[in-house]
Amino acid sequence: MTDHTLDLAGIGIGPFNLSLAAQLDAVADIDALFFDRAPAFDWHPGMMLPEVALQTSFLKDLVTAVNPTSPWSFLAYLVAQKRFYEFLNADFGAVPRQEFARYLAWVAARLPSLCFGTAIHEVRFAADGFRLRGDGGTVRARNIAVGVGLQPNLPAFAGKLDPRDHVHSAQAASCLDRTAGRRVAVIGGGQSGAEIVLTLLNRSRDAPASVDWISRRPNFQPIDATPFTNELFTPGYVERFQALSEARRRSTVAHQKLAGDGISPATLQALYQRLYTVRHLTGPHAADASVAARLMPHREVVDVERAGGSYRLLMRNGFDGRIDVAQADIVILATGYRFALPPCLDPLRDRLRLDATGRPQIGPDFAAAWDGPARNRVFVLNGGLISHGIAEPQLSLMAWRSAVIVNAVAGRAVFETDLPPSPVTWSSAECGRPVHDGGGRLDAAESLSPFEMV
Ligand SMILES: Cc1cc2nc3c(=O)[nH]c(=O)nc-3n(C[C@H](O)[C@H](O)[C@H](O)COP(=O)(O)OP(=O)(O)OC[C@H]3O[C@@H](n4cnc5c(N)ncnc54)[C@H](O)[C@@H]3O)c2cc1C
Ligand SMILES: NC(=O)c1ccc[n+]([C@@H]2O[C@H](COP(=O)([O-])OP(=O)(O)OC[C@H]3O[C@@H](n4cnc5c(N)ncnc54)[C@H](OP(=O)(O)O)[C@@H]3O)[C@@H](O)[C@H]2O)c1
């Protein structure tokens, strides 16, 4: 570790803290180290399935949006790999996730401020700063950046499934070989569920006997990546969004879900085409073995029962209001992710201001509200879905967010983060009309229209 006091210590090195480390690399007078328990950088290895692609432009890389001359851009990586021209000629509609993961790993292998193989077990606060106890010793820091990602969201019924018979999508790649000849249920209609189902249907050797794809959403719904929806993934929108009341922010995030969590249209098309092949062009005499596939949208799995060596999944059917049942030998829970404060922050938990759902309240500079000295900050990355909006768990704004945090630590505008107004006028304040305050304010939950309460 180190025996002097750092300006900043980062816990976790996923893309978000990696971006912060990459932006900090341009700033000579900020002393920072970042720690990850993994032995090396590896971006969601359990979901590195064949032919998966990025859902974001490669220009929204670790640094470019704020610091395009950084040596840690995706383009710099392509040039270093000597495949700039080949990459352009390939003209990917969406960049292979494997390529972006290699870019991230390339940066991670070169930044001197990163320490892998070092879990942080406990963070305490003493008068002069934070003490991080990790593998290999203790480090002191004036500020910390918590970038530990999200946790798998496991429905209550998951506890009834034998560990050998189920897996969360975060580990999907590790269970594919176990599906050979078995009945598989994939629960969850987001991008993870879609990619897993496509992978299973594409298996010609060791294919499953059947695949049931169950989604609570009313249909297998696409991500909305059209221009005005992409405006939600801009710093200007985030700034307007933060100024809303908590009730309004919550309802807005729920309403905007598919802008971030829908399925890529290319994945939906590949799935539909594969289903066509499986249904009509394969059979006992085809080279390609046939997998029985059943797609069940608008079903919420509410419980599971053991039935001999397999499971009965009980589903509430939102289409016709009935209860449906599916049989499965293996269950893949593509049921998403949730925010949780990491256990290493337990000693600070009572000092952080948390909302009703246990999320820290995060300010415009990504520092969590707490009762400690203002000069010592707990920056939280990927925890601000409610405070900063749906861009927060996505790659889209990581370069900008990192720059905002760098400026806050430096106490000066190291990076230019202000942008001209968006082409969309979101708030009344921008219309030149007075913002209603006090008695006239319309931001209590009960004042929202049913549409906004979705
Ligand atoms: C399969 C998948 C694909 C995605 N693709 C896209 C995409 O194309 N576009 C997009 O915008 N978003 C995408 N996302 C969403 C999001 O961009 C990623 O989840 C991203 O990895 C989030 O980065 P992170 O740094 O917050 O967390 P993570 O990537 O989860 O990294 C957290 C790190 O913290 C470490 N850690 C945790 N606790 C400790 C501790 N106590 N001590 C030390 N280290 C610790 C972990 O080992 C891990 O390396 C995707 C998500 C998934 C699941
Ligand atoms: N290649 C890529 O770029 C890529 C790959 C994977 C993931 N991602 C991104 O990572 C994020 C997470 O994606 P994700 O697919 O893992 O999670 P997600 O988008 O949150 O999807 C989880 C799904 O599980 C459903 N669900 C939860 N409990 C259920 C139950 N009991 N019964 C039936 N359905 C249930 C949810 O329904 P509700 O919607 O009704 O809650 C939702 O459809 C997203 O932003 C996604 O875009 C990107």
Coordinates of C-alpha atoms and ligand atoms in Angstrom, one line a residue:
M1 CA 0.0 0.0 0.0
T2 CA 1.4 3.5 0.8
D3 CA 2.3 5.3 4.0
H4 CA 1.4 8.9 3.0
T5 CA -2.1 10.4 2.8
L6 CA -3.6 10.2 -0.7
D7 CA -5.9 12.9 -2.1
L8 CA -8.2 10.1 -3.3
A9 CA -8.5 6.4 -2.9
G10 CA -10.8 4.5 -5.2
I11 CA -12.6 1.3 -4.2
G12 CA -13.3 -0.9 -7.2
I13 CA -11.9 -0.7 -10.7
G14 CA -14.8 -1.2 -13.1
P15 CA -15.2 1.1 -16.1
F16 CA -16.3 4.0 -13.9
N17 CA -13.4 4.2 -11.5
L18 CA -11.1 3.3 -14.4
S19 CA -12.4 6.4 -16.2
L20 CA -11.8 8.5 -13.0
A21 CA -8.2 7.1 -12.9
A22 CA -7.7 7.9 -16.6
Q23 CA -8.9 11.5 -16.2
L24 CA -6.7 11.9 -13.1
D25 CA -3.7 10.7 -15.0
A26 CA -3.7 14.1 -16.7
V27 CA -3.6 15.9 -13.4
A28 CA -0.1 16.0 -11.8
D29 CA -1.0 17.4 -8.4
I30 CA -3.7 14.9 -7.3
D31 CA -2.3 11.8 -5.7
A32 CA -4.7 8.9 -6.1
L33 CA -4.7 5.1 -6.0
F34 CA -7.4 2.7 -6.9
F35 CA -8.0 -0.8 -5.6
D36 CA -9.8 -3.9 -6.9
R37 CA -10.1 -7.3 -5.4
A38 CA -9.9 -9.0 -8.9
P39 CA -6.4 -10.0 -10.0
A40 CA -6.8 -8.0 -13.3
F41 CA -9.3 -5.9 -15.1
D42 CA -12.1 -8.1 -16.6
W43 CA -15.3 -6.5 -17.8
H44 CA -18.4 -8.6 -16.8
P45 CA -16.7 -11.9 -17.9
G46 CA -19.8 -13.9 -17.0
M47 CA -21.6 -12.1 -19.8
M48 CA -18.9 -12.3 -22.5
L49 CA -21.1 -14.4 -24.7
P50 CA -20.5 -14.9 -28.5
E51 CA -21.0 -11.8 -30.7
V52 CA -22.3 -9.5 -28.0
A53 CA -22.1 -5.8 -28.8
L54 CA -21.9 -2.5 -27.0
Q55 CA -25.1 -0.5 -26.5
T56 CA -23.2 2.8 -26.5
S57 CA -21.1 4.7 -29.0
F58 CA -17.4 3.9 -28.7
L59 CA -16.8 7.7 -28.5
K60 CA -18.4 7.6 -25.1
D61 CA -15.2 6.0 -23.8
L62 CA -13.3 6.6 -20.6
V63 CA -12.1 10.1 -21.4
T64 CA -13.0 11.6 -24.8
A65 CA -16.1 13.6 -24.0
V66 CA -14.1 15.9 -21.8
N67 CA -10.4 15.2 -22.6
P68 CA -10.2 14.1 -26.3
T69 CA -6.4 14.4 -26.3
S70 CA -6.0 11.9 -23.5
P71 CA -3.7 8.9 -24.3
W72 CA -6.5 6.7 -22.8
S73 CA -9.2 7.1 -25.5
F74 CA -10.6 4.2 -27.5
L75 CA -9.1 5.7 -30.7
A76 CA -5.7 5.8 -29.0
Y77 CA -6.1 2.1 -28.2
L78 CA -7.0 1.3 -31.8
V79 CA -4.0 3.2 -33.1
A80 CA -1.7 1.4 -30.5
Q81 CA -3.1 -1.9 -31.7
K82 CA -2.5 -0.9 -35.3
R83 CA -6.0 -1.6 -36.4
F84 CA -7.4 1.9 -36.9
Y85 CA -8.1 1.4 -40.6
E86 CA -9.4 -2.2 -40.2
F87 CA -11.7 -1.0 -37.4
L88 CA -13.1 1.7 -39.7
N89 CA -13.5 -0.7 -42.6
A90 CA -15.3 -3.3 -40.5
D91 CA -17.9 -0.5 -40.0
F92 CA -19.5 -2.1 -37.0
G93 CA -23.1 -1.1 -36.3
A94 CA -22.2 -1.6 -32.7
V95 CA -18.7 -2.3 -31.4
P96 CA -18.1 -5.9 -30.2
R97 CA -18.2 -5.9 -26.4
Q98 CA -15.0 -8.0 -26.5
E99 CA -13.2 -5.1 -28.3
F100 CA -14.3 -2.5 -25.8
A101 CA -13.4 -4.9 -22.9
R102 CA -9.9 -5.2 -24.4
Y103 CA -9.7 -1.4 -24.7
L104 CA -10.6 -1.1 -21.0
A105 CA -8.1 -3.8 -20.0
W106 CA -5.4 -2.1 -22.1
V107 CA -5.9 1.1 -20.2
A108 CA -6.0 -0.8 -16.9
A109 CA -2.7 -2.5 -17.6
R110 CA -1.0 0.9 -18.2
L111 CA -2.3 3.3 -15.6
P112 CA 0.2 3.4 -12.7
S113 CA -2.5 4.3 -10.1
L114 CA -4.3 0.9 -10.2
C115 CA -3.7 -1.9 -7.7
F116 CA -5.4 -5.2 -8.5
G117 CA -5.6 -8.2 -6.2
T118 CA -6.4 -5.8 -3.3
A119 CA -9.9 -6.1 -1.8
I120 CA -10.9 -3.2 0.5
H121 CA -12.4 -4.7 3.7
E122 CA -13.2 -1.7 5.8
V123 CA -13.3 2.0 5.6
R124 CA -13.2 4.1 8.8
F125 CA -12.9 7.8 9.3
A126 CA -10.4 9.5 11.6
A127 CA -10.0 13.2 12.2
D128 CA -7.6 13.7 9.3
G129 CA -9.2 11.4 6.7
F130 CA -10.3 7.9 5.7
R131 CA -8.5 4.7 6.6
L132 CA -9.0 1.9 4.1
R133 CA -8.0 -1.5 5.4
G134 CA -7.3 -3.8 2.5
D135 CA -5.3 -6.9 1.5
G136 CA -1.7 -5.9 2.2
G137 CA -2.3 -3.1 4.8
T138 CA -4.0 0.2 5.4
V139 CA -4.0 3.3 3.3
R140 CA -5.1 6.9 4.3
A141 CA -7.0 9.2 2.0
R142 CA -8.6 12.6 2.2
N143 CA -11.4 11.5 -0.2
I144 CA -12.7 8.1 -1.4
A145 CA -14.4 7.1 -4.7
V146 CA -16.7 4.2 -4.3
G147 CA -16.9 2.4 -7.7
V148 CA -18.0 -1.1 -6.7
G149 CA -20.7 -1.6 -9.3
L150 CA -24.2 -3.0 -8.7
Q151 CA -25.2 -6.3 -7.1
P152 CA -27.2 -9.1 -8.8
N153 CA -30.9 -8.7 -8.1
L154 CA -32.2 -12.0 -6.9
P155 CA -36.0 -12.5 -6.5
A156 CA -37.1 -14.0 -3.2
F157 CA -37.9 -17.4 -4.8
A158 CA -34.2 -17.8 -5.8
G159 CA -33.6 -19.2 -2.3
K160 CA -35.6 -22.2 -3.2
L161 CA -33.4 -23.2 -6.1
D162 CA -30.5 -25.5 -5.6
P163 CA -27.2 -23.6 -6.3
R164 CA -26.3 -26.3 -8.9
D165 CA -29.5 -25.6 -10.8
H166 CA -29.5 -21.8 -11.1
V167 CA -27.3 -18.9 -11.9
H168 CA -27.6 -15.1 -12.1
S169 CA -26.9 -13.7 -15.5
A170 CA -23.7 -12.2 -14.1
Q171 CA -22.3 -15.8 -14.3
A172 CA -24.2 -17.0 -17.3
A173 CA -21.1 -18.0 -19.3
S174 CA -20.1 -20.4 -16.7
C175 CA -23.3 -22.5 -16.9
L176 CA -23.8 -22.8 -20.6
D177 CA -22.2 -26.3 -20.8
R178 CA -24.5 -27.5 -18.0
T179 CA -27.6 -26.8 -20.1
A180 CA -26.9 -29.5 -22.7
G181 CA -30.1 -31.6 -23.2
R182 CA -31.9 -29.9 -20.3
R183 CA -35.0 -27.7 -20.0
V184 CA -33.8 -24.1 -19.4
A185 CA -35.9 -21.2 -18.1
V186 CA -34.4 -17.7 -18.6
I187 CA -36.2 -15.2 -16.4
G188 CA -35.8 -11.5 -17.4
G189 CA -36.6 -9.6 -20.5
G190 CA -33.7 -7.1 -20.6
Q191 CA -30.5 -7.2 -22.7
S192 CA -28.9 -9.9 -20.5
G193 CA -31.9 -12.2 -20.9
A194 CA -32.0 -11.6 -24.6
E195 CA -28.3 -12.3 -25.1
I196 CA -28.5 -15.5 -23.1
V197 CA -31.6 -16.8 -24.9
L198 CA -29.9 -16.1 -28.3
T199 CA -26.7 -17.9 -27.2
L200 CA -28.7 -20.9 -26.1
L201 CA -30.8 -21.0 -29.3
N202 CA -27.6 -20.8 -31.3
R203 CA -25.9 -23.8 -29.7
S204 CA -25.8 -26.6 -32.2
R205 CA -23.6 -28.9 -30.2
D206 CA -24.7 -29.5 -26.6
A207 CA -27.9 -27.6 -27.2
P208 CA -30.5 -27.4 -24.4
A209 CA -33.7 -29.6 -24.9
S210 CA -35.8 -26.5 -24.5
V211 CA -35.6 -22.8 -23.7
D212 CA -38.4 -20.8 -22.0
W213 CA -37.9 -17.1 -22.0
I214 CA -40.0 -15.3 -19.4
S215 CA -40.3 -11.6 -19.0
R216 CA -42.3 -9.4 -16.7
R217 CA -42.4 -6.7 -19.3
P218 CA -45.5 -6.7 -21.6
N219 CA -43.4 -7.6 -24.6
F220 CA -39.7 -8.1 -25.6
Q221 CA -39.2 -4.4 -25.8
P222 CA -36.4 -2.4 -27.6
I223 CA -34.0 0.1 -26.2
D224 CA -34.9 3.6 -27.4
A225 CA -31.8 5.1 -28.8
T226 CA -33.4 7.9 -30.9
P227 CA -32.0 11.4 -30.7
F228 CA -34.4 13.0 -28.2
T229 CA -34.2 10.0 -25.9
N230 CA -30.4 10.2 -26.2
E231 CA -30.7 13.7 -24.8
L232 CA -31.4 12.1 -21.5
F233 CA -27.8 10.9 -21.6
T234 CA -26.3 14.4 -21.6
P235 CA -24.8 16.5 -18.8
G236 CA -27.4 19.2 -19.5
Y237 CA -30.3 16.8 -18.9
V238 CA -28.6 15.4 -15.7
E239 CA -28.2 18.9 -14.3
R240 CA -32.0 19.7 -14.9
F241 CA -33.0 16.3 -13.6
Q242 CA -31.1 16.8 -10.3
A243 CA -33.1 20.0 -9.5
L244 CA -36.4 18.0 -9.4
S245 CA -38.0 16.8 -6.2
E246 CA -37.2 13.2 -5.1
A247 CA -40.8 12.0 -5.9
R248 CA -40.6 13.5 -9.4
R249 CA -37.2 12.0 -10.0
R250 CA -38.4 8.6 -9.0
S251 CA -41.4 8.6 -11.2
T252 CA -39.4 10.0 -14.1
V253 CA -36.7 7.2 -13.8
A254 CA -39.5 4.6 -13.8
H255 CA -41.1 6.1 -16.9
Q256 CA -37.8 6.2 -18.8
K257 CA -36.7 2.6 -18.0
L258 CA -36.6 1.4 -21.6
A259 CA -34.3 4.3 -22.7
G260 CA -31.5 2.5 -20.8
D261 CA -32.7 -1.0 -20.1
G262 CA -34.5 -2.1 -23.3
I263 CA -33.1 -4.7 -25.7
S264 CA -30.9 -3.7 -28.7
P265 CA -33.0 -3.9 -31.9
A266 CA -30.2 -5.9 -33.6
T267 CA -30.4 -8.5 -30.8
L268 CA -34.2 -8.7 -31.2
Q269 CA -33.9 -9.2 -34.9
A270 CA -31.2 -11.9 -34.5
L271 CA -33.5 -13.6 -32.0
Y272 CA -36.5 -13.5 -34.2
Q273 CA -34.5 -14.8 -37.2
R274 CA -33.1 -17.6 -35.1
L275 CA -36.6 -18.5 -33.9
Y276 CA -37.7 -18.7 -37.5
T277 CA -34.8 -21.1 -38.3
V278 CA -35.4 -23.2 -35.2
R279 CA -39.2 -23.4 -35.9
H280 CA -39.1 -24.0 -39.6
L281 CA -35.7 -24.9 -41.0
T282 CA -34.3 -27.4 -38.5
G283 CA -35.4 -30.9 -37.6
P284 CA -34.2 -34.4 -37.2
H285 CA -32.5 -34.4 -40.6
A286 CA -31.0 -30.9 -40.4
A287 CA -27.3 -30.3 -39.5
D288 CA -28.6 -27.9 -36.9
A289 CA -30.3 -29.6 -33.9
S290 CA -33.7 -28.2 -33.0
V291 CA -34.3 -26.5 -29.7
A292 CA -37.9 -26.1 -28.5
A293 CA -38.3 -22.4 -27.7
R294 CA -41.2 -20.7 -25.9
L295 CA -41.3 -17.0 -25.4
M296 CA -43.5 -15.8 -22.5
P297 CA -43.7 -12.0 -22.0
H298 CA -45.9 -10.3 -19.5
R299 CA -45.2 -13.1 -16.9
E300 CA -43.9 -12.4 -13.5
V301 CA -42.4 -15.4 -11.8
V302 CA -43.8 -15.3 -8.3
D303 CA -42.7 -18.7 -6.9
V304 CA -41.0 -22.0 -7.6
E305 CA -41.8 -25.5 -6.4
R306 CA -39.5 -28.5 -6.6
A307 CA -40.9 -31.3 -8.7
G308 CA -38.7 -34.3 -8.4
G309 CA -35.3 -33.4 -10.0
S310 CA -36.7 -30.2 -11.6
Y311 CA -38.8 -27.1 -10.9
R312 CA -42.2 -25.7 -11.5
L313 CA -42.2 -22.0 -12.1
L314 CA -45.4 -20.2 -11.1
M315 CA -46.1 -17.1 -13.2
R316 CA -48.7 -14.4 -13.0
N317 CA -49.7 -13.7 -16.6
G318 CA -50.4 -10.0 -17.0
F319 CA -51.9 -10.5 -20.5
D320 CA -54.9 -12.5 -19.5
G321 CA -54.7 -12.4 -15.7
R322 CA -54.2 -16.2 -15.2
I323 CA -51.5 -18.2 -13.5
D324 CA -49.1 -20.1 -15.8
V325 CA -46.6 -22.8 -15.0
A326 CA -43.3 -23.7 -16.7
Q327 CA -41.1 -26.7 -16.0
A328 CA -37.3 -26.3 -15.9
D329 CA -34.2 -28.2 -14.9
I330 CA -32.0 -25.1 -14.9
V331 CA -33.0 -21.5 -14.2
I332 CA -31.0 -18.5 -15.4
L333 CA -32.0 -15.3 -13.5
A334 CA -31.5 -12.4 -15.8
T335 CA -33.3 -10.3 -13.3
G336 CA -31.1 -7.3 -13.3
Y337 CA -29.0 -5.5 -10.7
R338 CA -29.6 -3.3 -7.7
F339 CA -27.6 -0.7 -5.8
A340 CA -26.2 -1.7 -2.3
L341 CA -23.6 0.0 -0.2
P342 CA -20.6 -2.4 0.0
P343 CA -20.0 -4.0 3.4
C344 CA -16.6 -2.2 3.6
L345 CA -18.5 1.0 4.2
D346 CA -20.4 -0.4 7.2
P347 CA -18.4 1.8 9.7
L348 CA -19.6 4.9 7.8
R349 CA -23.2 3.8 7.1
D350 CA -24.7 5.7 10.1
R351 CA -22.8 8.9 9.0
L352 CA -24.1 8.9 5.5
R353 CA -27.5 10.4 4.7
L354 CA -29.5 7.6 3.0
D355 CA -32.9 7.8 1.3
A356 CA -35.8 5.5 2.2
T357 CA -34.4 2.7 -0.1
G358 CA -30.9 2.8 1.4
R359 CA -29.2 4.8 -1.3
P360 CA -26.9 7.6 -0.3
Q361 CA -28.1 11.1 -1.2
I362 CA -25.6 12.2 -3.9
G363 CA -24.9 15.8 -4.7
P364 CA -24.1 17.4 -8.1
D365 CA -20.4 16.7 -7.7
F366 CA -21.2 13.0 -7.0
A367 CA -20.3 13.3 -3.3
A368 CA -22.6 11.6 -0.8
A369 CA -24.2 13.7 1.9
W370 CA -22.7 12.9 5.3
D371 CA -22.0 14.3 8.7
G372 CA -18.2 14.4 8.3
P373 CA -16.0 17.4 7.3
A374 CA -16.9 18.9 3.9
R375 CA -13.3 18.7 2.8
N376 CA -13.5 14.9 3.1
R377 CA -15.8 13.4 0.5
V378 CA -17.3 10.0 -0.3
F379 CA -17.8 10.1 -4.1
V380 CA -20.3 7.4 -5.2
L381 CA -20.2 6.2 -8.8
N382 CA -23.2 4.2 -10.2
G383 CA -25.3 4.9 -7.1
G384 CA -27.1 8.0 -8.5
L385 CA -30.0 6.5 -10.5
I386 CA -32.5 8.5 -8.4
S387 CA -30.3 11.6 -7.9
H388 CA -28.8 11.9 -11.4
G389 CA -31.1 9.8 -13.6
I390 CA -31.0 6.8 -16.0
A391 CA -27.6 7.8 -17.5
E392 CA -25.9 7.0 -14.1
P393 CA -25.5 3.2 -14.5
Q394 CA -24.6 3.5 -18.2
L395 CA -21.2 4.2 -19.8
S396 CA -22.6 7.3 -21.6
L397 CA -21.5 10.0 -19.1
M398 CA -18.6 8.3 -17.4
A399 CA -15.9 10.7 -18.9
W400 CA -17.9 13.7 -17.8
R401 CA -18.7 12.4 -14.4
S402 CA -15.1 11.7 -13.8
A403 CA -14.2 15.2 -14.8
V404 CA -16.7 16.6 -12.4
I405 CA -15.2 14.6 -9.6
V406 CA -11.7 15.6 -10.6
N407 CA -12.7 19.3 -10.4
A408 CA -14.3 18.7 -7.0
V409 CA -11.1 17.1 -5.6
A410 CA -8.8 19.7 -7.2
G411 CA -11.0 22.5 -6.0
R412 CA -10.7 24.2 -9.4
A413 CA -11.9 23.7 -13.0
V414 CA -9.2 21.3 -14.2
F415 CA -11.6 20.2 -16.9
E416 CA -14.2 22.2 -18.8
T417 CA -17.5 20.6 -17.9
D418 CA -20.0 23.4 -18.8
L419 CA -21.9 23.0 -22.0
P420 CA -24.3 25.3 -23.9
P421 CA -28.0 24.7 -23.4
S422 CA -29.6 21.6 -24.8
P423 CA -31.8 21.9 -27.9
V424 CA -34.6 20.7 -25.7
T425 CA -36.1 23.1 -23.0
W426 CA -36.7 20.9 -20.1
S427 CA -37.4 23.1 -17.1
S428 CA -39.6 26.2 -16.6
A429 CA -36.6 28.0 -15.3
E430 CA -35.2 27.9 -18.9
C431 CA -38.4 29.4 -20.3
G432 CA -37.7 32.6 -18.5
R433 CA -40.8 32.1 -16.4
P434 CA -40.5 32.3 -12.6
V435 CA -40.1 28.8 -11.0
H436 CA -43.0 28.3 -8.6
D437 CA -41.7 27.9 -5.1
G438 CA -43.2 27.3 -1.7
G439 CA -47.0 27.1 -1.8
G440 CA -47.1 27.1 -5.6
R441 CA -44.7 24.2 -6.1
L442 CA -46.1 21.2 -7.8
D443 CA -43.6 18.5 -6.8
A444 CA -45.3 16.4 -4.2
A445 CA -45.8 12.8 -5.2
E446 CA -49.6 13.2 -5.1
S447 CA -49.5 16.1 -7.5
L448 CA -48.1 14.0 -10.3
S449 CA -50.4 12.9 -13.1
P450 CA -51.0 9.1 -13.3
F451 CA -48.9 9.2 -16.5
E452 CA -45.9 10.5 -14.6
M453 CA -46.4 7.9 -11.8
V454 CA -45.8 5.0 -14.2
Ligands
LIG1 C1 -23.2 -7.5 -19.4 C2 -23.3 -6.0 -19.3 C3 -23.0 -5.3 -20.4 C4 -23.1 -3.9 -20.3 N1 -22.9 -3.1 -21.4 C5 -23.2 -1.8 -21.4 C6 -23.1 -1.0 -22.6 O1 -22.8 -1.5 -23.7 N2 -23.3 0.3 -22.5 C7 -23.6 0.9 -21.3 O2 -23.7 2.1 -21.3 N3 -23.7 0.2 -20.2 C8 -23.5 -1.1 -20.2 N4 -23.6 -1.9 -19.0 C9 -23.9 -1.1 -17.8 C10 -22.6 -0.6 -17.1 O3 -21.9 0.3 -18.0 C11 -21.7 -1.7 -16.6 O4 -22.3 -2.5 -15.7 C12 -20.4 -1.1 -15.9 O5 -19.5 -2.2 -15.8 C13 -20.6 -0.5 -14.6 O6 -19.3 -0.1 -14.1 P1 -18.9 0.0 -12.6 O7 -17.5 0.5 -12.6 O8 -19.9 0.8 -11.8 O9 -19.0 -1.4 -11.9 P2 -18.3 -2.9 -12.3 O10 -18.0 -3.0 -13.7 O11 -19.3 -3.9 -11.7 O12 -17.0 -2.9 -11.4 C14 -17.0 -2.9 -10.0 C15 -15.6 -3.4 -9.6 O13 -15.5 -3.2 -8.1 C16 -14.8 -4.3 -7.6 N5 -15.1 -4.3 -6.1 C17 -16.3 -4.5 -5.6 N6 -16.1 -4.5 -4.2 C18 -14.8 -4.3 -3.9 C19 -14.0 -4.1 -2.7 N7 -14.6 -4.2 -1.5 N8 -12.7 -3.9 -2.9 C20 -12.1 -3.9 -4.1 N9 -12.8 -4.0 -5.2 C21 -14.1 -4.2 -5.2 C22 -15.2 -5.5 -8.4 O14 -14.2 -6.5 -8.4 C23 -15.4 -4.9 -9.8 O15 -14.2 -5.0 -10.6 C24 -23.5 -3.2 -19.1 C25 -23.8 -4.0 -18.0 C26 -23.7 -5.4 -18.1 C27 -24.0 -6.2 -16.9
LIG2 N1 -24.4 -5.9 -24.5 C1 -24.7 -5.0 -23.7 O1 -24.5 -3.8 -24.0 C2 -25.5 -5.3 -22.4 C3 -25.6 -6.6 -22.0 C4 -26.3 -6.9 -20.8 C5 -26.8 -5.8 -20.1 N2 -26.6 -4.6 -20.5 C6 -27.1 -3.4 -19.7 O2 -27.0 -3.7 -18.3 C7 -28.1 -3.3 -17.6 C8 -28.8 -4.5 -16.9 O3 -29.4 -5.3 -17.9 P1 -30.1 -6.7 -17.5 O4 -30.7 -7.3 -18.6 O5 -29.1 -7.5 -16.7 O6 -31.2 -6.2 -16.4 P2 -32.6 -5.4 -16.6 O7 -32.5 -4.6 -17.8 O8 -32.9 -4.8 -15.3 O9 -33.6 -6.5 -16.9 C9 -34.1 -7.4 -15.8 C10 -35.4 -8.0 -16.3 O10 -35.8 -9.0 -15.4 C11 -37.2 -8.8 -15.2 N3 -37.6 -9.5 -13.9 C12 -37.2 -9.2 -12.7 N4 -37.8 -10.1 -11.8 C13 -38.6 -10.8 -12.5 C14 -39.6 -11.9 -12.2 N5 -39.8 -12.3 -10.9 N6 -40.3 -12.4 -13.2 C15 -40.1 -12.0 -14.5 N7 -39.3 -11.1 -14.9 C16 -38.5 -10.5 -13.9 C17 -37.4 -7.3 -15.2 O11 -38.7 -6.9 -15.4 P3 -39.1 -5.4 -15.1 O12 -38.5 -4.6 -16.3 O13 -40.6 -5.4 -15.2 O14 -38.6 -5.0 -13.8 C18 -36.5 -7.0 -16.4 O15 -37.2 -7.3 -17.6 C19 -29.0 -2.6 -18.6 O16 -28.7 -1.2 -18.7 C20 -28.6 -3.2 -19.9 O17 -28.8 -2.4 -21.0 C21 -25.9 -4.3 -21.7

